[in-house]
Amino acid sequence: MSQENKTAASVVTEFFIVGFPGLQPKYYSLMAALLFCIYIAVITGNSLILVLFVTERSLFKPMYIIMLSLSLSDIGFCTVALPKVISRYWFNDGYITFYVCLFQRQLIHYFGTLNSLIMMIMALDRYLAICHPLRYPVLMTNRTMRLLIGLSWVTAMIAPTISLMQTVKLPFCGPNMIDHCFCDGTSINQLACADVSLTNLIAYIVAMFVLGRMKAFSTCATQLTIIIIFYVPRFVFYSLLPPLVNPFIYCIRIKEVRQFFLKWCVQRNRMSLKVHRLTISK
């Protein structure tokens, strides 16, 4: 890069998260409240799933290890994506420093890639369970599943890093308004003072490589529902929809999870009745 470009690249030191272009200021508080409720719902729902799997030993099975990992990924994604846009609408604090924006971008794409890999493993697990039911207990043990999930958490960093390295090389000397709710690759690249065709092409190829590994779809309704929700919607809330609804899908579609929650509710009611009776007797 020439000295002139290096100087230009140092002009932009921070970006501004626009959020939803065209949204009138009178709706800012309402939007912030909505996003905050979504965040709380995601954290609460997925945290309940985590507590469920940690406390109920009978759920220590390959399929539930996948769901545990997916819940952790959903919590991570929303924790990275939502706080800043909530701050933008609640406190009009939409500024984010250049390198923090790049860091957010890296994590956004990391968790997106991780979700794709986890769902690929989910499809593989269901394929073995349906097509090779007798060999399934041998082929897909808890140890094997933990290994696959661990590899996913590690290798999910490769694709976002390749794309980030291309973005870092770009000069940023012009507008710093990101027309999105968070820093993502496309939004940042559009603000570069250079031709980004090659950068976008590399990012597209890397993304297609990750998504292309999702060809094996499961015939299981629960897993297929999660996959459809993740990939089909292309509106502004599409990234937040899967973390929000996944815990409800688990509870509705999976018999063992429903039974555990019913059991837990019954125990809580019995305990409440005992406490109430003791209080009356005193």
mmCIF file of C-alpha atoms in Angstrom:
data_model
loop_
_atom_site.group_PDB
_atom_site.id
_atom_site.type_symbol
_atom_site.label_atom_id
_atom_site.label_comp_id
_atom_site.label_asym_id
_atom_site.label_seq_id
_atom_site.Cartn_x
_atom_site.Cartn_y
_atom_site.Cartn_z
ATOM 1 C CA MET A 1 0.000 0.000 0.000
ATOM 2 C CA SER A 2 1.348 3.464 -0.886
ATOM 3 C CA GLN A 3 2.088 6.132 1.705
ATOM 4 C CA GLU A 4 -0.919 8.112 0.461
ATOM 5 C CA ASN A 5 -3.216 5.163 1.040
ATOM 6 C CA LYS A 6 -1.749 4.552 4.495
ATOM 7 C CA THR A 7 -2.531 8.141 5.412
ATOM 8 C CA ALA A 8 -6.043 7.829 4.021
ATOM 9 C CA ALA A 9 -6.612 4.581 5.863
ATOM 10 C CA SER A 10 -5.938 6.298 9.185
ATOM 11 C CA VAL A 11 -8.670 8.945 8.614
ATOM 12 C CA VAL A 12 -11.577 6.783 9.792
ATOM 13 C CA THR A 13 -11.073 5.982 13.457
ATOM 14 C CA GLU A 14 -14.665 5.069 14.285
ATOM 15 C CA PHE A 15 -17.895 4.021 12.628
ATOM 16 C CA PHE A 16 -21.499 4.934 13.399
ATOM 17 C CA ILE A 17 -24.113 2.177 13.626
ATOM 18 C CA VAL A 18 -27.160 3.533 11.785
ATOM 19 C CA GLY A 19 -29.349 0.550 12.657
ATOM 20 C CA PHE A 20 -32.578 0.727 10.664
ATOM 21 C CA PRO A 21 -32.316 3.475 8.019
ATOM 22 C CA GLY A 22 -35.421 5.644 7.878
ATOM 23 C CA LEU A 23 -36.620 4.887 11.402
ATOM 24 C CA GLN A 24 -38.025 8.070 12.920
ATOM 25 C CA PRO A 25 -36.504 9.274 16.218
ATOM 26 C CA LYS A 26 -39.857 9.021 18.001
ATOM 27 C CA TYR A 27 -39.649 5.241 17.619
ATOM 28 C CA TYR A 28 -36.092 4.917 18.935
ATOM 29 C CA SER A 29 -37.113 4.047 22.491
ATOM 30 C CA LEU A 30 -39.663 1.532 21.253
ATOM 31 C CA MET A 31 -37.082 -0.134 19.018
ATOM 32 C CA ALA A 32 -34.544 -0.235 21.848
ATOM 33 C CA ALA A 33 -37.129 -1.799 24.172
ATOM 34 C CA LEU A 34 -38.033 -4.400 21.531
ATOM 35 C CA LEU A 35 -34.396 -5.358 20.935
ATOM 36 C CA PHE A 36 -33.773 -5.461 24.678
ATOM 37 C CA CYS A 37 -36.728 -7.817 25.166
ATOM 38 C CA ILE A 38 -35.428 -10.024 22.358
ATOM 39 C CA TYR A 39 -32.008 -10.121 24.011
ATOM 40 C CA ILE A 40 -33.450 -11.011 27.421
ATOM 41 C CA ALA A 41 -35.649 -13.699 25.838
ATOM 42 C CA VAL A 42 -32.673 -15.220 23.994
ATOM 43 C CA ILE A 43 -30.486 -15.242 27.105
ATOM 44 C CA THR A 44 -33.254 -16.611 29.330
ATOM 45 C CA GLY A 45 -34.461 -19.300 26.923
ATOM 46 C CA ASN A 46 -31.023 -20.598 26.009
ATOM 47 C CA SER A 47 -29.807 -20.384 29.610
ATOM 48 C CA LEU A 48 -32.712 -22.609 30.651
ATOM 49 C CA ILE A 49 -31.600 -25.101 28.015
ATOM 50 C CA LEU A 50 -28.066 -25.005 29.427
ATOM 51 C CA VAL A 51 -29.300 -25.536 32.992
ATOM 52 C CA LEU A 52 -31.552 -28.350 31.796
ATOM 53 C CA PHE A 53 -28.721 -30.251 30.132
ATOM 54 C CA VAL A 54 -26.313 -29.697 33.019
ATOM 55 C CA THR A 55 -28.740 -30.879 35.710
ATOM 56 C CA GLU A 56 -30.445 -33.755 33.885
ATOM 57 C CA ARG A 57 -27.953 -36.565 33.417
ATOM 58 C CA SER A 58 -30.302 -38.526 31.148
ATOM 59 C CA LEU A 59 -29.828 -35.877 28.453
ATOM 60 C CA PHE A 60 -26.112 -36.595 28.085
ATOM 61 C CA LYS A 61 -26.547 -37.889 24.546
ATOM 62 C CA PRO A 62 -25.027 -36.824 21.189
ATOM 63 C CA MET A 63 -28.124 -34.936 19.997
ATOM 64 C CA TYR A 64 -28.339 -32.941 23.201
ATOM 65 C CA ILE A 65 -24.643 -32.098 23.075
ATOM 66 C CA ILE A 66 -25.412 -30.458 19.727
ATOM 67 C CA MET A 67 -28.266 -28.468 21.241
ATOM 68 C CA LEU A 68 -26.096 -27.393 24.164
ATOM 69 C CA SER A 69 -23.484 -26.096 21.745
ATOM 70 C CA LEU A 70 -26.109 -24.348 19.631
ATOM 71 C CA SER A 71 -27.486 -22.595 22.714
ATOM 72 C CA LEU A 72 -24.021 -21.365 23.670
ATOM 73 C CA SER A 73 -23.487 -20.107 20.122
ATOM 74 C CA ASP A 74 -26.836 -18.284 20.121
ATOM 75 C CA ILE A 75 -26.024 -16.584 23.420
ATOM 76 C CA GLY A 76 -22.634 -15.555 22.061
ATOM 77 C CA PHE A 77 -24.052 -14.150 18.826
ATOM 78 C CA CYS A 78 -26.729 -12.021 20.508
ATOM 79 C CA THR A 79 -24.320 -10.789 23.181
ATOM 80 C CA VAL A 80 -21.985 -9.579 20.447
ATOM 81 C CA ALA A 81 -24.657 -8.135 18.139
ATOM 82 C CA LEU A 82 -27.368 -6.548 20.294
ATOM 83 C CA PRO A 83 -25.896 -4.385 23.103
ATOM 84 C CA LYS A 84 -24.435 -1.779 20.736
ATOM 85 C CA VAL A 85 -27.576 -1.302 18.635
ATOM 86 C CA ILE A 86 -29.647 -1.119 21.835
ATOM 87 C CA SER A 87 -27.292 1.580 23.088
ATOM 88 C CA ARG A 88 -27.617 3.372 19.741
ATOM 89 C CA TYR A 89 -31.404 3.699 20.096
ATOM 90 C CA TRP A 90 -31.683 4.134 23.849
ATOM 91 C CA PHE A 91 -28.784 6.538 24.454
ATOM 92 C CA ASN A 92 -28.061 7.719 20.890
ATOM 93 C CA ASP A 93 -24.624 6.141 21.298
ATOM 94 C CA GLY A 94 -24.029 4.573 17.922
ATOM 95 C CA TYR A 95 -20.309 5.227 17.619
ATOM 96 C CA ILE A 96 -17.933 2.289 17.685
ATOM 97 C CA THR A 97 -14.171 2.493 17.251
ATOM 98 C CA PHE A 98 -12.579 1.118 14.110
ATOM 99 C CA TYR A 99 -10.882 -1.880 15.701
ATOM 100 C CA VAL A 100 -13.773 -2.694 18.019
ATOM 101 C CA CYS A 101 -15.990 -2.730 14.932
ATOM 102 C CA LEU A 102 -13.605 -5.155 13.235
ATOM 103 C CA PHE A 103 -13.614 -7.308 16.371
ATOM 104 C CA GLN A 104 -17.425 -7.335 16.421
ATOM 105 C CA ARG A 105 -17.401 -8.211 12.724
ATOM 106 C CA GLN A 106 -15.087 -11.140 13.397
ATOM 107 C CA LEU A 107 -17.287 -12.533 16.155
ATOM 108 C CA ILE A 108 -20.514 -11.981 14.204
ATOM 109 C CA HIS A 109 -19.204 -14.049 11.305
ATOM 110 C CA TYR A 110 -17.575 -16.527 13.683
ATOM 111 C CA PHE A 111 -20.847 -17.403 15.395
ATOM 112 C CA GLY A 112 -22.648 -17.463 12.041
ATOM 113 C CA THR A 113 -20.090 -19.940 10.698
ATOM 114 C CA LEU A 114 -20.241 -21.927 13.918
ATOM 115 C CA ASN A 115 -24.014 -22.279 13.638
ATOM 116 C CA SER A 116 -23.623 -23.613 10.094
ATOM 117 C CA LEU A 117 -21.072 -26.196 11.225
ATOM 118 C CA ILE A 118 -23.192 -27.240 14.190
ATOM 119 C CA MET A 119 -26.208 -27.757 11.945
ATOM 120 C CA MET A 120 -24.056 -29.761 9.546
ATOM 121 C CA ILE A 121 -23.173 -32.042 12.474
ATOM 122 C CA MET A 122 -26.864 -32.118 13.392
ATOM 123 C CA ALA A 123 -27.712 -33.309 9.873
ATOM 124 C CA LEU A 124 -24.950 -35.934 10.020
ATOM 125 C CA ASP A 125 -26.199 -37.183 13.382
ATOM 126 C CA ARG A 126 -29.763 -37.550 12.110
ATOM 127 C CA TYR A 127 -28.554 -39.233 8.911
ATOM 128 C CA LEU A 128 -26.719 -41.892 10.912
ATOM 129 C CA ALA A 129 -29.639 -42.327 13.318
ATOM 130 C CA ILE A 130 -32.172 -42.811 10.494
ATOM 131 C CA CYS A 131 -30.137 -44.628 7.842
ATOM 132 C CA HIS A 132 -27.893 -46.716 10.117
ATOM 133 C CA PRO A 133 -29.891 -47.139 13.348
ATOM 134 C CA LEU A 134 -28.147 -50.342 14.430
ATOM 135 C CA ARG A 135 -24.658 -48.892 14.006
ATOM 136 C CA TYR A 136 -25.573 -45.449 15.354
ATOM 137 C CA PRO A 137 -24.647 -46.135 19.028
ATOM 138 C CA VAL A 138 -21.177 -47.256 17.877
ATOM 139 C CA LEU A 139 -20.589 -44.587 15.239
ATOM 140 C CA MET A 140 -21.902 -41.601 17.223
ATOM 141 C CA THR A 141 -20.813 -41.807 20.834
ATOM 142 C CA ASN A 142 -20.684 -38.911 23.279
ATOM 143 C CA ARG A 143 -16.913 -38.792 22.842
ATOM 144 C CA THR A 144 -17.210 -38.602 19.056
ATOM 145 C CA MET A 145 -19.816 -35.865 19.288
ATOM 146 C CA ARG A 146 -17.711 -33.815 21.722
ATOM 147 C CA LEU A 147 -14.782 -34.121 19.329
ATOM 148 C CA LEU A 148 -16.859 -32.973 16.345
ATOM 149 C CA ILE A 149 -18.331 -30.062 18.273
ATOM 150 C CA GLY A 150 -14.895 -29.058 19.574
ATOM 151 C CA LEU A 151 -13.508 -29.046 16.050
ATOM 152 C CA SER A 152 -16.422 -26.885 14.946
ATOM 153 C CA TRP A 153 -15.715 -24.281 17.626
ATOM 154 C CA VAL A 154 -12.073 -24.140 16.522
ATOM 155 C CA THR A 155 -12.407 -24.325 12.740
ATOM 156 C CA ALA A 156 -15.283 -21.811 12.660
ATOM 157 C CA MET A 157 -12.673 -19.092 13.162
ATOM 158 C CA ILE A 158 -10.889 -19.861 9.866
ATOM 159 C CA ALA A 159 -13.396 -18.442 7.350
ATOM 160 C CA PRO A 160 -14.052 -15.141 9.216
ATOM 161 C CA THR A 161 -10.300 -14.639 9.690
ATOM 162 C CA ILE A 162 -9.598 -15.049 5.964
ATOM 163 C CA SER A 163 -12.284 -12.473 5.175
ATOM 164 C CA LEU A 164 -11.089 -10.118 7.924
ATOM 165 C CA MET A 165 -7.518 -10.177 6.608
ATOM 166 C CA GLN A 166 -8.818 -8.928 3.255
ATOM 167 C CA THR A 167 -10.816 -6.140 4.906
ATOM 168 C CA VAL A 168 -7.896 -4.944 7.034
ATOM 169 C CA LYS A 169 -5.894 -4.277 3.869
ATOM 170 C CA LEU A 170 -8.522 -1.820 2.584
ATOM 171 C CA PRO A 171 -8.149 1.968 3.034
ATOM 172 C CA PHE A 172 -10.980 3.738 4.869
ATOM 173 C CA CYS A 173 -11.017 7.451 4.233
ATOM 174 C CA GLY A 174 -14.620 8.233 3.473
ATOM 175 C CA PRO A 175 -18.066 7.777 5.032
ATOM 176 C CA ASN A 176 -18.269 5.933 8.316
ATOM 177 C CA MET A 177 -22.026 5.286 8.539
ATOM 178 C CA ILE A 178 -22.827 1.566 8.728
ATOM 179 C CA ASP A 179 -26.364 0.964 7.453
ATOM 180 C CA HIS A 180 -26.844 -2.096 9.616
ATOM 181 C CA CYS A 181 -27.468 -3.067 13.236
ATOM 182 C CA PHE A 182 -23.902 -4.279 13.680
ATOM 183 C CA CYS A 183 -20.551 -4.411 11.928
ATOM 184 C CA ASP A 184 -20.563 -7.064 9.238
ATOM 185 C CA GLY A 185 -18.254 -7.725 6.310
ATOM 186 C CA THR A 186 -20.437 -6.350 3.525
ATOM 187 C CA SER A 187 -21.352 -3.144 5.357
ATOM 188 C CA ILE A 188 -17.730 -2.374 6.247
ATOM 189 C CA ASN A 189 -16.351 -3.199 2.795
ATOM 190 C CA GLN A 190 -18.848 -0.809 1.189
ATOM 191 C CA LEU A 191 -17.227 2.071 3.081
ATOM 192 C CA ALA A 192 -13.703 1.379 1.793
ATOM 193 C CA CYS A 193 -12.004 3.927 -0.483
ATOM 194 C CA ALA A 194 -10.944 1.256 -2.966
ATOM 195 C CA ASP A 195 -12.245 -1.388 -5.323
ATOM 196 C CA VAL A 196 -13.629 -4.158 -3.126
ATOM 197 C CA SER A 197 -14.652 -6.543 -5.918
ATOM 198 C CA LEU A 198 -11.858 -9.017 -5.172
ATOM 199 C CA THR A 199 -12.433 -8.768 -1.412
ATOM 200 C CA ASN A 200 -16.164 -9.427 -1.805
ATOM 201 C CA LEU A 201 -15.479 -12.295 -4.201
ATOM 202 C CA ILE A 202 -13.145 -13.992 -1.726
ATOM 203 C CA ALA A 203 -15.685 -13.492 1.079
ATOM 204 C CA TYR A 204 -18.428 -14.940 -1.140
ATOM 205 C CA ILE A 205 -16.360 -17.998 -2.034
ATOM 206 C CA VAL A 206 -15.496 -18.630 1.610
ATOM 207 C CA ALA A 207 -19.157 -18.210 2.623
ATOM 208 C CA MET A 208 -20.353 -20.600 -0.087
ATOM 209 C CA PHE A 209 -17.782 -23.160 1.050
ATOM 210 C CA VAL A 210 -19.182 -23.028 4.579
ATOM 211 C CA LEU A 211 -22.848 -23.075 3.486
ATOM 212 C CA GLY A 212 -22.189 -25.781 0.860
ATOM 213 C CA ARG A 213 -21.420 -28.212 3.634
ATOM 214 C CA MET A 214 -25.088 -28.047 4.640
ATOM 215 C CA LYS A 215 -26.282 -30.177 1.676
ATOM 216 C CA ALA A 216 -27.212 -33.157 3.850
ATOM 217 C CA PHE A 217 -30.528 -32.094 5.366
ATOM 218 C CA SER A 218 -32.140 -34.060 8.122
ATOM 219 C CA THR A 219 -35.553 -35.655 7.751
ATOM 220 C CA CYS A 220 -36.158 -35.063 11.441
ATOM 221 C CA ALA A 221 -38.778 -32.308 11.915
ATOM 222 C CA THR A 222 -37.012 -30.572 14.801
ATOM 223 C CA GLN A 223 -33.653 -30.262 13.103
ATOM 224 C CA LEU A 224 -35.207 -29.341 9.736
ATOM 225 C CA THR A 225 -37.263 -26.603 11.395
ATOM 226 C CA ILE A 226 -34.157 -25.079 12.976
ATOM 227 C CA ILE A 227 -32.278 -25.203 9.664
ATOM 228 C CA ILE A 228 -35.160 -23.595 7.737
ATOM 229 C CA ILE A 229 -35.497 -20.792 10.292
ATOM 230 C CA PHE A 230 -31.763 -20.100 10.086
ATOM 231 C CA TYR A 231 -31.424 -20.007 6.295
ATOM 232 C CA VAL A 232 -34.756 -19.036 4.729
ATOM 233 C CA PRO A 233 -35.720 -15.625 6.228
ATOM 234 C CA ARG A 234 -33.765 -12.722 4.704
ATOM 235 C CA PHE A 235 -35.266 -9.737 6.528
ATOM 236 C CA VAL A 236 -33.613 -7.506 9.128
ATOM 237 C CA PHE A 237 -34.325 -9.721 12.129
ATOM 238 C CA TYR A 238 -33.264 -12.968 10.429
ATOM 239 C CA SER A 239 -30.072 -13.228 12.498
ATOM 240 C CA LEU A 240 -31.977 -12.885 15.772
ATOM 241 C CA LEU A 241 -34.836 -15.246 14.931
ATOM 242 C CA PRO A 242 -33.014 -18.587 15.391
ATOM 243 C CA PRO A 243 -31.573 -17.782 18.865
ATOM 244 C CA LEU A 244 -35.012 -16.576 19.939
ATOM 245 C CA VAL A 245 -37.100 -19.549 18.780
ATOM 246 C CA ASN A 246 -34.646 -22.457 19.127
ATOM 247 C CA PRO A 247 -35.339 -23.037 22.856
ATOM 248 C CA PHE A 248 -39.103 -23.141 22.164
ATOM 249 C CA ILE A 249 -38.565 -25.626 19.328
ATOM 250 C CA TYR A 250 -36.577 -27.866 21.680
ATOM 251 C CA CYS A 251 -39.378 -27.781 24.247
ATOM 252 C CA ILE A 252 -42.185 -28.390 21.751
ATOM 253 C CA ARG A 253 -40.591 -31.030 19.531
ATOM 254 C CA ILE A 254 -38.450 -33.093 21.918
ATOM 255 C CA LYS A 255 -40.346 -35.414 24.223
ATOM 256 C CA GLU A 256 -37.618 -35.797 26.869
ATOM 257 C CA VAL A 257 -37.229 -32.035 27.216
ATOM 258 C CA ARG A 258 -40.994 -31.559 27.567
ATOM 259 C CA GLN A 259 -41.133 -34.269 30.209
ATOM 260 C CA PHE A 260 -38.310 -32.711 32.186
ATOM 261 C CA PHE A 261 -39.937 -29.270 32.169
ATOM 262 C CA LEU A 262 -43.284 -30.763 33.229
ATOM 263 C CA LYS A 263 -41.534 -32.660 36.012
ATOM 264 C CA TRP A 264 -39.732 -29.500 37.084
ATOM 265 C CA CYS A 265 -42.966 -27.478 37.121
ATOM 266 C CA VAL A 266 -44.738 -30.136 39.212
ATOM 267 C CA GLN A 267 -41.863 -30.163 41.718
ATOM 268 C CA ARG A 268 -41.948 -26.370 41.948
ATOM 269 C CA ASN A 269 -45.699 -26.403 42.565
ATOM 270 C CA ARG A 270 -45.357 -29.024 45.306
ATOM 271 C CA MET A 271 -42.597 -27.047 46.951
ATOM 272 C CA SER A 272 -44.667 -23.854 46.793
ATOM 273 C CA LEU A 273 -47.618 -25.645 48.385
ATOM 274 C CA LYS A 274 -45.417 -26.970 51.210
ATOM 275 C CA VAL A 275 -44.018 -23.504 51.883
ATOM 276 C CA HIS A 276 -47.540 -22.072 51.839
ATOM 277 C CA ARG A 277 -48.822 -24.659 54.301
ATOM 278 C CA LEU A 278 -45.887 -24.083 56.632
ATOM 279 C CA THR A 279 -46.527 -20.347 56.514
ATOM 280 C CA ILE A 280 -50.222 -20.838 57.363
ATOM 281 C CA SER A 281 -49.455 -23.250 60.204
ATOM 282 C CA LYS A 282 -47.129 -20.699 61.814
#
